[in-house]
CSV table of C-alpha atoms and ligand atoms in Angstrom, one decimal:
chain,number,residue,atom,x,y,z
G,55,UNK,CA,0.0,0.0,0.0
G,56,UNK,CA,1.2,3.4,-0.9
G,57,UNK,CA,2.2,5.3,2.2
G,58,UNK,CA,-0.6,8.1,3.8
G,59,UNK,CA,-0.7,10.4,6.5
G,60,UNK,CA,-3.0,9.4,9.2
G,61,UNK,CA,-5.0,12.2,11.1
G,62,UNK,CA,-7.2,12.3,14.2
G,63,UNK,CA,-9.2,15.0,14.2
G,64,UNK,CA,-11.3,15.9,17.3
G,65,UNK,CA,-13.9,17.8,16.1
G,66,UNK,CA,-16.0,18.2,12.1
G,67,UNK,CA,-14.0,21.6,11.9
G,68,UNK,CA,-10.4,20.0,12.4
G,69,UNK,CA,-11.7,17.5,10.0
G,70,UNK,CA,-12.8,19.8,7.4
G,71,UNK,CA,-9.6,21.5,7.4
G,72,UNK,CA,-7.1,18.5,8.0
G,73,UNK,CA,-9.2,17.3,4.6
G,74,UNK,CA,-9.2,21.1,2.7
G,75,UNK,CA,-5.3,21.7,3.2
G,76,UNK,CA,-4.3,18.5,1.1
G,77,UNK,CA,-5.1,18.2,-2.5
G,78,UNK,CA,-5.4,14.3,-2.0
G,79,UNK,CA,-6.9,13.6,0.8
G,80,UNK,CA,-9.8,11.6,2.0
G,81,UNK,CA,-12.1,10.7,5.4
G,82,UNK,CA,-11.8,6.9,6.7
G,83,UNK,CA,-15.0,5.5,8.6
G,84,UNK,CA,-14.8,2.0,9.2
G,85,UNK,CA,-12.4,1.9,6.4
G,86,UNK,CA,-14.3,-1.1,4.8
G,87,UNK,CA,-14.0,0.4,1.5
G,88,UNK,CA,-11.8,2.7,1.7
G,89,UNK,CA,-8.5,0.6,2.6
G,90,UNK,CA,-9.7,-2.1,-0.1
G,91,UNK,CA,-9.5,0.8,-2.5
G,92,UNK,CA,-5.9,2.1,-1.0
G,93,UNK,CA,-4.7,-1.8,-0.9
G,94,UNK,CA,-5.4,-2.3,-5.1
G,95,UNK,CA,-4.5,1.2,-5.7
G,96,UNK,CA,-7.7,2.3,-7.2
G,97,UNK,CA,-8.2,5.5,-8.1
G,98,UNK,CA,-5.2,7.4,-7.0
G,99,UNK,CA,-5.1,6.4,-3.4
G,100,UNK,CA,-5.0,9.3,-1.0
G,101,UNK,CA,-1.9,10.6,0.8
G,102,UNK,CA,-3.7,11.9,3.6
G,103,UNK,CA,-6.7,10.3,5.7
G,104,UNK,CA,-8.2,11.4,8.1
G,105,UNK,CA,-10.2,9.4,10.8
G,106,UNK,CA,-13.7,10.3,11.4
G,107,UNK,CA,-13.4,7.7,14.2
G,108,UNK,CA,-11.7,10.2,16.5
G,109,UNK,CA,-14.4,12.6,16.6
G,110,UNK,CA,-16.9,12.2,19.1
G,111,UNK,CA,-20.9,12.2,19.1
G,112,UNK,CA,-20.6,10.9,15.7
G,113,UNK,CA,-22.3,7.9,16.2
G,114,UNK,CA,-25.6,8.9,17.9
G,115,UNK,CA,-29.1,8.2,17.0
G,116,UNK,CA,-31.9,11.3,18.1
G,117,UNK,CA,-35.2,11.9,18.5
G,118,UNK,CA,-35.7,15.6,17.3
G,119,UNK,CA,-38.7,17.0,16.2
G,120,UNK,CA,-38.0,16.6,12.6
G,121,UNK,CA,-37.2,13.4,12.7
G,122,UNK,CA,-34.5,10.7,13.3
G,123,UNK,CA,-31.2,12.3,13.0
G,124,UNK,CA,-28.4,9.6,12.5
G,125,UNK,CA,-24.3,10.7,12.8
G,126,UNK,CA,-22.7,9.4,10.0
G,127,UNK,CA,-20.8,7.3,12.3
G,128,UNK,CA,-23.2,5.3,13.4
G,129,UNK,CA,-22.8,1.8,12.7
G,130,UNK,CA,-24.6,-0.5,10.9
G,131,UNK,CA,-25.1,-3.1,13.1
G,132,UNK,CA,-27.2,-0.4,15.5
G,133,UNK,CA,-29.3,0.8,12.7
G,134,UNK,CA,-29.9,-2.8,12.4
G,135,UNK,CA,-30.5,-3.7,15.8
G,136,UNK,CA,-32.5,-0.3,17.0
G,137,UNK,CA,-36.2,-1.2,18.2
G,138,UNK,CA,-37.4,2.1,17.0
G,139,UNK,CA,-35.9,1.8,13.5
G,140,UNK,CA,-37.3,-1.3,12.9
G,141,UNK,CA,-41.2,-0.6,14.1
G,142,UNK,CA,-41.3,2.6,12.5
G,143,UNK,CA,-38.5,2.5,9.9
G,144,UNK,CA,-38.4,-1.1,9.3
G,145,UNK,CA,-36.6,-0.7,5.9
G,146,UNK,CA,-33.7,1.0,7.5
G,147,UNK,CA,-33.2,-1.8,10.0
G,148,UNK,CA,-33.5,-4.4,6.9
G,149,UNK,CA,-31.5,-2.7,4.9
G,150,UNK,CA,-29.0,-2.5,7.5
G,151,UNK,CA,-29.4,-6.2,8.9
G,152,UNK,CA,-28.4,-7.2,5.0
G,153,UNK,CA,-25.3,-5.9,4.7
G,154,UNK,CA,-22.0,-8.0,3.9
G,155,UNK,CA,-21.0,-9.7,7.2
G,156,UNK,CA,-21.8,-9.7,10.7
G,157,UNK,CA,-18.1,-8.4,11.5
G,158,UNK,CA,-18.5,-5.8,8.7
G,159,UNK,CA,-22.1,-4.4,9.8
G,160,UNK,CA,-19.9,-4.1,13.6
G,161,UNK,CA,-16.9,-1.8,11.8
G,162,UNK,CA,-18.8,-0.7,8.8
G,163,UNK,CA,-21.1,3.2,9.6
G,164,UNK,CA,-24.0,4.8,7.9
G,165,UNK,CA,-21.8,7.7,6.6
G,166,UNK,CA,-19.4,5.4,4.7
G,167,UNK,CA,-22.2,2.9,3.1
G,168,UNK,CA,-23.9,5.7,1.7
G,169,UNK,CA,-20.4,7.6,0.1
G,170,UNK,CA,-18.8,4.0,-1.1
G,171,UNK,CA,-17.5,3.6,-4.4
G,172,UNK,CA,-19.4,2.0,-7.3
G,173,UNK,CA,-19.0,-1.6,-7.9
G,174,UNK,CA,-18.1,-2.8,-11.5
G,175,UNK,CA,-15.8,-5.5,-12.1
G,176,UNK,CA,-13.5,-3.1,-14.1
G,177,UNK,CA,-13.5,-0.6,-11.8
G,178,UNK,CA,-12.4,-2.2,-9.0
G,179,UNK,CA,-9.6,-3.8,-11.3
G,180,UNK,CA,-6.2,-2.7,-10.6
G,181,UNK,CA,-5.4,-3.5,-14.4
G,182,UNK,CA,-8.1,-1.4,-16.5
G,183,UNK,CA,-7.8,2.0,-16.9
G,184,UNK,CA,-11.9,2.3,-17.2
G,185,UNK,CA,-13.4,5.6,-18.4
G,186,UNK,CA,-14.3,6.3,-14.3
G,187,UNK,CA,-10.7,6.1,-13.6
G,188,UNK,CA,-9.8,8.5,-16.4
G,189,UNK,CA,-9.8,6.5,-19.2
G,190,UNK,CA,-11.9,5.7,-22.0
G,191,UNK,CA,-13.6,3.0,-22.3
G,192,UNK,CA,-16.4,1.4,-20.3
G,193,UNK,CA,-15.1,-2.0,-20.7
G,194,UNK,CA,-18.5,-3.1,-19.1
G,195,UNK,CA,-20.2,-2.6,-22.4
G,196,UNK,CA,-18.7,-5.0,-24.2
G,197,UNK,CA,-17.0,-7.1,-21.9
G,198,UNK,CA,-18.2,-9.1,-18.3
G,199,UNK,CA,-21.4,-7.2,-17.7
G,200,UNK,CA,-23.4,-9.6,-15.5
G,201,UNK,CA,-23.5,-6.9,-12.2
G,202,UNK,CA,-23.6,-3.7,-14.1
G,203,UNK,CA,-26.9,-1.3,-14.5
G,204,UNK,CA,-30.0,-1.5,-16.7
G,205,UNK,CA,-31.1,1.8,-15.5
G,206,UNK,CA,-29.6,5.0,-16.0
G,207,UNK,CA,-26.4,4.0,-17.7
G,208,UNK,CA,-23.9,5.7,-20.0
G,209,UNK,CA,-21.7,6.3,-20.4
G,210,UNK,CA,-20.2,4.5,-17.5
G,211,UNK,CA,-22.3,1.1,-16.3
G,212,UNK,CA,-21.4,0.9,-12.6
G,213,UNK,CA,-24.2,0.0,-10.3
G,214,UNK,CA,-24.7,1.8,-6.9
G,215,UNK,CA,-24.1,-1.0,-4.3
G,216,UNK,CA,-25.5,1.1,-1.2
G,217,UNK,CA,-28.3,-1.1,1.0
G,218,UNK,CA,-29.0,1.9,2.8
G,219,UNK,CA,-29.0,4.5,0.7
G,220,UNK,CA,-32.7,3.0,-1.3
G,221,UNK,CA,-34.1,2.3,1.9
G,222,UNK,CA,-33.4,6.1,3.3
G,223,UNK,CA,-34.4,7.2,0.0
G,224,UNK,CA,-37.8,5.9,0.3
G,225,UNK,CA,-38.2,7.3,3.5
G,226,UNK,CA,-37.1,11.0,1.8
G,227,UNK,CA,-34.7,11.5,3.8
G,228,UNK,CA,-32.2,14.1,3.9
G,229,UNK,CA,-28.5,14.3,4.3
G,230,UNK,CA,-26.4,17.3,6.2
G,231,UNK,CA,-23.2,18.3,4.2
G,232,UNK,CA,-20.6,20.2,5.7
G,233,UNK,CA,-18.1,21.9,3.9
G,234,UNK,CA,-14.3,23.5,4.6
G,235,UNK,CA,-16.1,26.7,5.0
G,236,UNK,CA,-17.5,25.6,8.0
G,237,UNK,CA,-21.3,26.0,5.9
G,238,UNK,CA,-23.7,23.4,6.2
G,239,UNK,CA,-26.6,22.4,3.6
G,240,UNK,CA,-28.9,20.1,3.8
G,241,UNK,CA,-30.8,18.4,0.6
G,242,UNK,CA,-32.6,15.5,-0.1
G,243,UNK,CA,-31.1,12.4,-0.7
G,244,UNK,CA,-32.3,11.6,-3.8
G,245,UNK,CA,-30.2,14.7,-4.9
G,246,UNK,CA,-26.8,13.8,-3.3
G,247,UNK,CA,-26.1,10.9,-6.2
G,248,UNK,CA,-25.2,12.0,-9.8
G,249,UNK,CA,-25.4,10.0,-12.7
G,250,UNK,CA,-22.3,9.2,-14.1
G,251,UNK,CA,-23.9,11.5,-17.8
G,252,UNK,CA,-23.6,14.2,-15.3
G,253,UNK,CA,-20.3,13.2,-14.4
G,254,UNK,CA,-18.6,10.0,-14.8
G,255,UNK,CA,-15.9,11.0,-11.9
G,256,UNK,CA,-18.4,11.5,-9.0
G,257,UNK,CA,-21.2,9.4,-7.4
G,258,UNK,CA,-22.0,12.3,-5.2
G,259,UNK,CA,-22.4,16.1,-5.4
G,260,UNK,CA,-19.7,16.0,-2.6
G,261,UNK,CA,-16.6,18.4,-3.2
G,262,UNK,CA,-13.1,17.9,-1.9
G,263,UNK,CA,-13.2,18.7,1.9
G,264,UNK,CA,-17.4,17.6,2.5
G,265,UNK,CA,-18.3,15.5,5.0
G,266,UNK,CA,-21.8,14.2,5.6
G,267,UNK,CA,-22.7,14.7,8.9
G,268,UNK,CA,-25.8,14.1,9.8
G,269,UNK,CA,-29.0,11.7,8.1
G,270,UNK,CA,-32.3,13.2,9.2
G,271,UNK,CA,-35.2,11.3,8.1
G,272,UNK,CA,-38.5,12.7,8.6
G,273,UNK,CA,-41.7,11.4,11.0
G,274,UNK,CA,-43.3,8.6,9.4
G,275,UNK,CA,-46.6,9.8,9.0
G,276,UNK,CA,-49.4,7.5,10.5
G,277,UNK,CA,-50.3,5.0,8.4
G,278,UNK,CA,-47.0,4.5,6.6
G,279,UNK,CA,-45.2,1.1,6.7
G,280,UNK,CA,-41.9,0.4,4.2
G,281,UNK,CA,-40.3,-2.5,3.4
G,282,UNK,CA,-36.5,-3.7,1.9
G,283,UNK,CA,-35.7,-6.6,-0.4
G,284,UNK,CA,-33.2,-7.6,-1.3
G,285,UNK,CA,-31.4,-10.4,-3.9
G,286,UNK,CA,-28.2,-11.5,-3.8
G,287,UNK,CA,-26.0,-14.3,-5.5
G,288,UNK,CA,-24.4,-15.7,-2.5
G,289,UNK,CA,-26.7,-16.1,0.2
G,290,UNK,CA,-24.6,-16.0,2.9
G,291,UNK,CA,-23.4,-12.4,2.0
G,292,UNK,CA,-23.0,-10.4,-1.1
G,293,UNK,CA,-24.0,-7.1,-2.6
G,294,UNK,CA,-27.6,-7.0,-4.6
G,295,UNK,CA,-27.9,-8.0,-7.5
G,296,UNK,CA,-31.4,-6.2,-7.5
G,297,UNK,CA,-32.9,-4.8,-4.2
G,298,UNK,CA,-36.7,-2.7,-3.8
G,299,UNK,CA,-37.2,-0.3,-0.7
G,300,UNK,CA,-41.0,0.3,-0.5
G,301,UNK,CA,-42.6,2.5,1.7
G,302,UNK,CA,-46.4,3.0,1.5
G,303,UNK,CA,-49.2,5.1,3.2
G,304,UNK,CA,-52.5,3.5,3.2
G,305,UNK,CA,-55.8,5.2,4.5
G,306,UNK,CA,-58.4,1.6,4.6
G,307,UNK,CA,-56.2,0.1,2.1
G,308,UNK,CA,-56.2,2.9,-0.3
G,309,UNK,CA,-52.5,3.7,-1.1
G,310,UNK,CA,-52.0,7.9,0.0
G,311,UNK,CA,-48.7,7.9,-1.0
G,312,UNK,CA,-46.0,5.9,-2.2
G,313,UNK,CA,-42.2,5.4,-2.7
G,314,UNK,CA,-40.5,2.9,-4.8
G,315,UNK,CA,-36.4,2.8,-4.6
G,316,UNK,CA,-34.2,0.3,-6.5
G,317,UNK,CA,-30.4,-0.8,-5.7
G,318,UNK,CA,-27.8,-2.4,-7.6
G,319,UNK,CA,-29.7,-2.1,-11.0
G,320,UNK,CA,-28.5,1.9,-11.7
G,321,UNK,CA,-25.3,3.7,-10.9
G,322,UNK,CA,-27.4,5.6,-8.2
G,323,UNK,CA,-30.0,4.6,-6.0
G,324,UNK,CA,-33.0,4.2,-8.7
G,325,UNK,CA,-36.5,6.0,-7.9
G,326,UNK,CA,-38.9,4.3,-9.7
G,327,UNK,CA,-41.4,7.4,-10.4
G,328,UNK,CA,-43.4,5.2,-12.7
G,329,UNK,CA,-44.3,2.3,-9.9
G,330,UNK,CA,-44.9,4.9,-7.1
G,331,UNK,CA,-47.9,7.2,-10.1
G,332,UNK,CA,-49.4,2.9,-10.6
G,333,UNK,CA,-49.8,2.8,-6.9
G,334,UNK,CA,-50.8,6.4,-5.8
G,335,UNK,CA,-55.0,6.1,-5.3
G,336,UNK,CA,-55.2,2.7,-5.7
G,337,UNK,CA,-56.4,-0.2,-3.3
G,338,UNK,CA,-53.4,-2.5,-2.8
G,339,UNK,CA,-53.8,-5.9,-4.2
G,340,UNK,CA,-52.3,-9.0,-6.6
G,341,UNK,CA,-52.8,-6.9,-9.7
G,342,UNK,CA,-51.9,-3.0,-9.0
G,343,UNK,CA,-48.4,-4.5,-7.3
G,344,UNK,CA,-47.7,-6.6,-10.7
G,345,UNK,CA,-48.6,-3.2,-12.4
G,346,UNK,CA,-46.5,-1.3,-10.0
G,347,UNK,CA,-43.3,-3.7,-10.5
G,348,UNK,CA,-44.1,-3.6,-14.4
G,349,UNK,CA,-43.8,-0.2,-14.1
G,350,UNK,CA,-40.3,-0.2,-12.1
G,351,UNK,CA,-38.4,-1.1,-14.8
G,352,UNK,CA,-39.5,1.4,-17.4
G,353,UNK,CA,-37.0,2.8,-19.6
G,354,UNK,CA,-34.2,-0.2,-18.5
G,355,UNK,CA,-31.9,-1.0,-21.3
G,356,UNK,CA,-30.2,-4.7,-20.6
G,357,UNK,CA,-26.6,-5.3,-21.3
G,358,UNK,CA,-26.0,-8.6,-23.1
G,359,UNK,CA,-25.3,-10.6,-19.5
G,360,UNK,CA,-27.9,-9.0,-17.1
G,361,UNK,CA,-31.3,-9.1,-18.4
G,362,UNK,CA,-32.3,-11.3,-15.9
G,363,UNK,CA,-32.7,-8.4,-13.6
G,364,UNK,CA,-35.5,-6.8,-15.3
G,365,UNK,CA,-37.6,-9.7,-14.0
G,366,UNK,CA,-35.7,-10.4,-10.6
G,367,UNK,CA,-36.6,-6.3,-9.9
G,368,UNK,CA,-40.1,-7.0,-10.9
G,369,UNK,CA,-40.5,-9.8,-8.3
G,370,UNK,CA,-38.9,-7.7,-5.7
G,371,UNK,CA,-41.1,-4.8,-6.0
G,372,UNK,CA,-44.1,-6.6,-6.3
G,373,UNK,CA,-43.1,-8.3,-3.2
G,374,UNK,CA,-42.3,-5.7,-1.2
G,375,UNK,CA,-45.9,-4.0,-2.4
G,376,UNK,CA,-47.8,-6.5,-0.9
G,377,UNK,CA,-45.8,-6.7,2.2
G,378,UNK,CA,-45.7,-3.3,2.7
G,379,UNK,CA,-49.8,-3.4,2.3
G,380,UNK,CA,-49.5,-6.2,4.8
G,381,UNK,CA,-50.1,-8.5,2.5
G,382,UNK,CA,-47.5,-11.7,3.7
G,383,UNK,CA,-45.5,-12.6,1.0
G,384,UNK,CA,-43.7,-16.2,1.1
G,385,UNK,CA,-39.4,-16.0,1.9
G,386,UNK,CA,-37.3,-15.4,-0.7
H,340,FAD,C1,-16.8,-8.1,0.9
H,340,FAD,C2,-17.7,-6.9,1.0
H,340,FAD,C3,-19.1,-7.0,1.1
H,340,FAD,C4,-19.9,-5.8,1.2
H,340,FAD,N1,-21.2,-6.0,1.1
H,340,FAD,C5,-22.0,-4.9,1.2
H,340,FAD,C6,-23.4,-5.0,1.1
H,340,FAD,O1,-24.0,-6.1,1.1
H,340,FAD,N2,-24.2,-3.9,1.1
H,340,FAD,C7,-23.6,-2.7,1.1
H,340,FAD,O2,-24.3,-1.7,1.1
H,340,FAD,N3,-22.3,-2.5,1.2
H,340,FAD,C8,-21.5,-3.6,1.2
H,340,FAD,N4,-20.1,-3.4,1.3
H,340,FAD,C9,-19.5,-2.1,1.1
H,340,FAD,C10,-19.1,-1.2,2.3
H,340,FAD,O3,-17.8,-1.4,2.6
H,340,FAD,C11,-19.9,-1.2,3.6
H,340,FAD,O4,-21.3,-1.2,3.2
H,340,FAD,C12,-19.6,-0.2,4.7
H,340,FAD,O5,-20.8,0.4,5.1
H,340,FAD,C13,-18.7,0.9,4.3
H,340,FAD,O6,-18.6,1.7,5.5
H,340,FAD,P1,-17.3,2.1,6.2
H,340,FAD,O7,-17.6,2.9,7.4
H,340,FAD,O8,-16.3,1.0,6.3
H,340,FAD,O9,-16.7,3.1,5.0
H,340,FAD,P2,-15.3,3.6,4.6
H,340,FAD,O10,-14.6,2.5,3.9
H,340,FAD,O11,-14.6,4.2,5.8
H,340,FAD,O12,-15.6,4.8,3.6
H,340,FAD,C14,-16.2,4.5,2.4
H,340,FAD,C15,-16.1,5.8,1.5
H,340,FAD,O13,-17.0,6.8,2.1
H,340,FAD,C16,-16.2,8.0,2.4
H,340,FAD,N5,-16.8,8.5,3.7
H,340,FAD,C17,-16.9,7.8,4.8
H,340,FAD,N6,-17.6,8.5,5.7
H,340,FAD,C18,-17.8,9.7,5.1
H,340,FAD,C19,-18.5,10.9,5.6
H,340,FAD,N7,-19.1,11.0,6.8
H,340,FAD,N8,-18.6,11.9,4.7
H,340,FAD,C20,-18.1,11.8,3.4
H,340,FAD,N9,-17.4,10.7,3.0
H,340,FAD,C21,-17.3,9.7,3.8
H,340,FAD,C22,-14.7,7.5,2.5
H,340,FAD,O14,-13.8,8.5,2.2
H,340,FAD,C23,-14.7,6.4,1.5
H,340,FAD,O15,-14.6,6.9,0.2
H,340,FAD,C24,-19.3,-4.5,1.2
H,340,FAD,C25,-17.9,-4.4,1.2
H,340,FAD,C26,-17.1,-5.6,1.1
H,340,FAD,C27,-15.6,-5.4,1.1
C-alpha cells in the first residue's frame, strides 16, 4: 500500500480542514471500502486520511422534532438492531441487517455505506484504466457485464451498491453536508447521487473537503409502513444484484402515498417514479403491485449478460408492495 498520513481530528472543523489543506486527501470510517480501494491502488489512493473515528458524538441516534437524526458514524449493526428503527422504519433496520457480514455491519457506519464507491468489475480492477478512472472505455459494455446497471447508464455502467442508501431514499430523507467553509446544507437524498452522464468522476455532489454529517429522516406519518428486499447471488453475503425499498401510506387500504427505490440495478440509487404514479389512489392488491413492478423497470436497457434483472426487480417490487400493504409474502 502506498504510504498516507494518518490524522485524528477531534472535532467536524479539524476534520474539514485536515481534509481542505491537502489536495489528495480523503475521510476513513470504518475503512471497509476505503482501505480495499488504497490496498489495489484504485483511483489514485489518497496521501492523507483522516479518521472520522476520533471525533466524538458521531455515532448517535436522536429523536428531534423533525425526525430521526443519525451521525454518519453510526454503525450498521445499530441501525440494524434499534427497536425504533425497525417498528417505525423497518426498511432501515432491513437494509442495515443485509449488509456483507456480521463483523462488517460491527466496523462498517451509515456515513461510509452511503459515500462507497461504485461496484463494476473493471472498476475495482487494478489492471483497466476504465473511463471512471480516467480513461476511456467502459469495458462493461462490451465485456463481463453480469452486475452492471440497466437503468440510468452511459456512459459509465457501474451499479450503486448502497443497501441503505434506497431504503433512506424511500423514506425521503435528507443528508447534512458540511463543507471547509464551516457551511452546512442540507438536501434530499435523492439529490446527493449523480449519474455518471452528469459526471462519470463523481457518485455524489460531494466536493473535496465535504463531509456528511448528519441523516435526518422525517416522522413517518401515520399510516405509513416500508419494506426492503433484497437479492443476492451468495446467500450468505453479497452485494444486490437487484434490491426494492418500498414505503407506502394507506388510508383503509387505499395507497395515499407511495415510494419505490431500486439498488444495484442503476449507478445511483433508482427512484422508480413510474411504480410509485401505478400505486398512488389505488387499493393494494395481486394486480396494481404486478402493475407497479411492471412499471419499475421502465426505460431499463439490458446489457448482453444482465437481463435477468429486469424480472428479478419486478419480483422484488411486487413483493415488497404486498408486504408493505400487509399482504405476507412467502421468503425469498
Ligand atoms: C466483501 C464486502 C461486502 C460488502 N457488502 C456490502 C453489502 O452487502 N451492502 C452494502 O451496502 N455494502 C457492502 N459493502 C460495502 C461497504 O464497505 C460497507 O457497506 C460499509 O458500510 C462501508 O462503511 P465504512 O464505514 O467501512 O466506509 P469507509 O470505507 O470508511 O468509507 C467509504 C467511503 O466513504 C467515504 N466516507 C466515509 N464517511 C464519510 C462521511 N461522513 N462523509 C463523506 N465521505 C465519507 C470514505 O472517504 C470512502 O470513500 C461490502 C464491502 C465488502 C468489502
Amino acid at each position: 500500500m502506498k504510504d498516507f498520513e494518518y490524522l485524528h481530528p477531534h472535532t467536524i472543523g479539524q476534520a474539514r480542514q485536515l481534509l481542505a489543506s491537502s489536495k489528495n486527501a480523503e475521510p476513513i470510517a470504518g475503512g471497509i471500502d476505503l482501505l480495499g480501494m488504497m490496498k489495489d491502488y484504485i483511483d489514485e489512493p489518497p496521501d492523507r486520511v483522516v479518521n472520522l473515528k476520533s471525533i466524538p458524538g458521531l455515532n448517535r441516534i436522536r429523536q428531534e422534532k423533525d425526525g430521526l437524526h443519525l451521525g454518519p458514524m453510526v454503525l450498521l449493526v445499530d441501525l440494524e438492531e434499534d427497536k425504533n428503527l425497525q417498528q417505525k422504519y423497518t426498511a432501515v433496520s432491513q437494509a442495515a441487517a443485509s449488509v456483507g457480514s456480521v463483523q462488517m455491519r460491527n466496523q462498517g457506519t451509515l456515513g461510509g455505506n452511503l459515500c462507497q464507491r461504485p461496484r463494476c468489475w473493471y472498476f475495482r480492477s487494478p489492471v483497466h484504466h476504465c473511463l471512471k478512472k480516467g480513461g476511456t472505455t467502459c469495458f462493461a459494455m462490451a465485456g463481463e457485464n453480469k452486475y452492471n446497471c440497466i437503468l440510468g447508464g452511459g456512459p459509465s455502467f457501474i451499479v450503486h451498491p448502497s443497501d441503505l442508501a434506497p431504503a433512506l431514499m424511500a423514506l425521503n430523507a435528507k443528508v447534512t453536508i458540511t463543507g471547509p467553509n464551516n457551511k452546512s446544507r442540507t438536501i434530499p437524498l435523492e439529490e446527493f447521487y449523480i449519474l455518471p452522464r452528469v459526471d462519470p468522476h463523481k457518485e455524489t455532489v460531494l466536493k473535496p473537503g465535504e463531509l456528511v454529517t448528519n441523516v435526518i429522516v422525517p416522522p413517518a406519518p401515520a399510516g405509513s409502513r416500508s419494506i426492503y428486499l433484497k437479492f443476492k447471488e451468495k446467500p450468505s453475503m453479497d452485494f444486490a444484484l437487484s434490491a426494492a425499498a418500498v414505503n407506502l401510506t394507506l388510508a383503509n387500504g387505499v395507497c395515499k402515498d407511495a415510494r419505490v427505490v431500486l439498488g444495484g440495478v442503476a449507478p445511483i440509487p433508482w427512484r422508480a417514479k413510474a411504480a410509485e404514479a401505478a400505486l398512488k389512489g389505488k387499493t393494494i392488491n395481486e394486480a396494481v403491485a404486478q402493475a407497479a413492478a411492471v412499471a419499475s423497470t421502465q426505460g431499463a436497457v439490458p446489457m448482453a449478460q444482465n437481463a435477468y434483472k429486469v424480472p428479478l426487480t419486478q419480483t422484488l417490487v411486487k413483493r415488497a408492495v404486498l408486504a408493505s400493504a400487509g399482504i405476507p409474502q412467502p421468503a425469498l
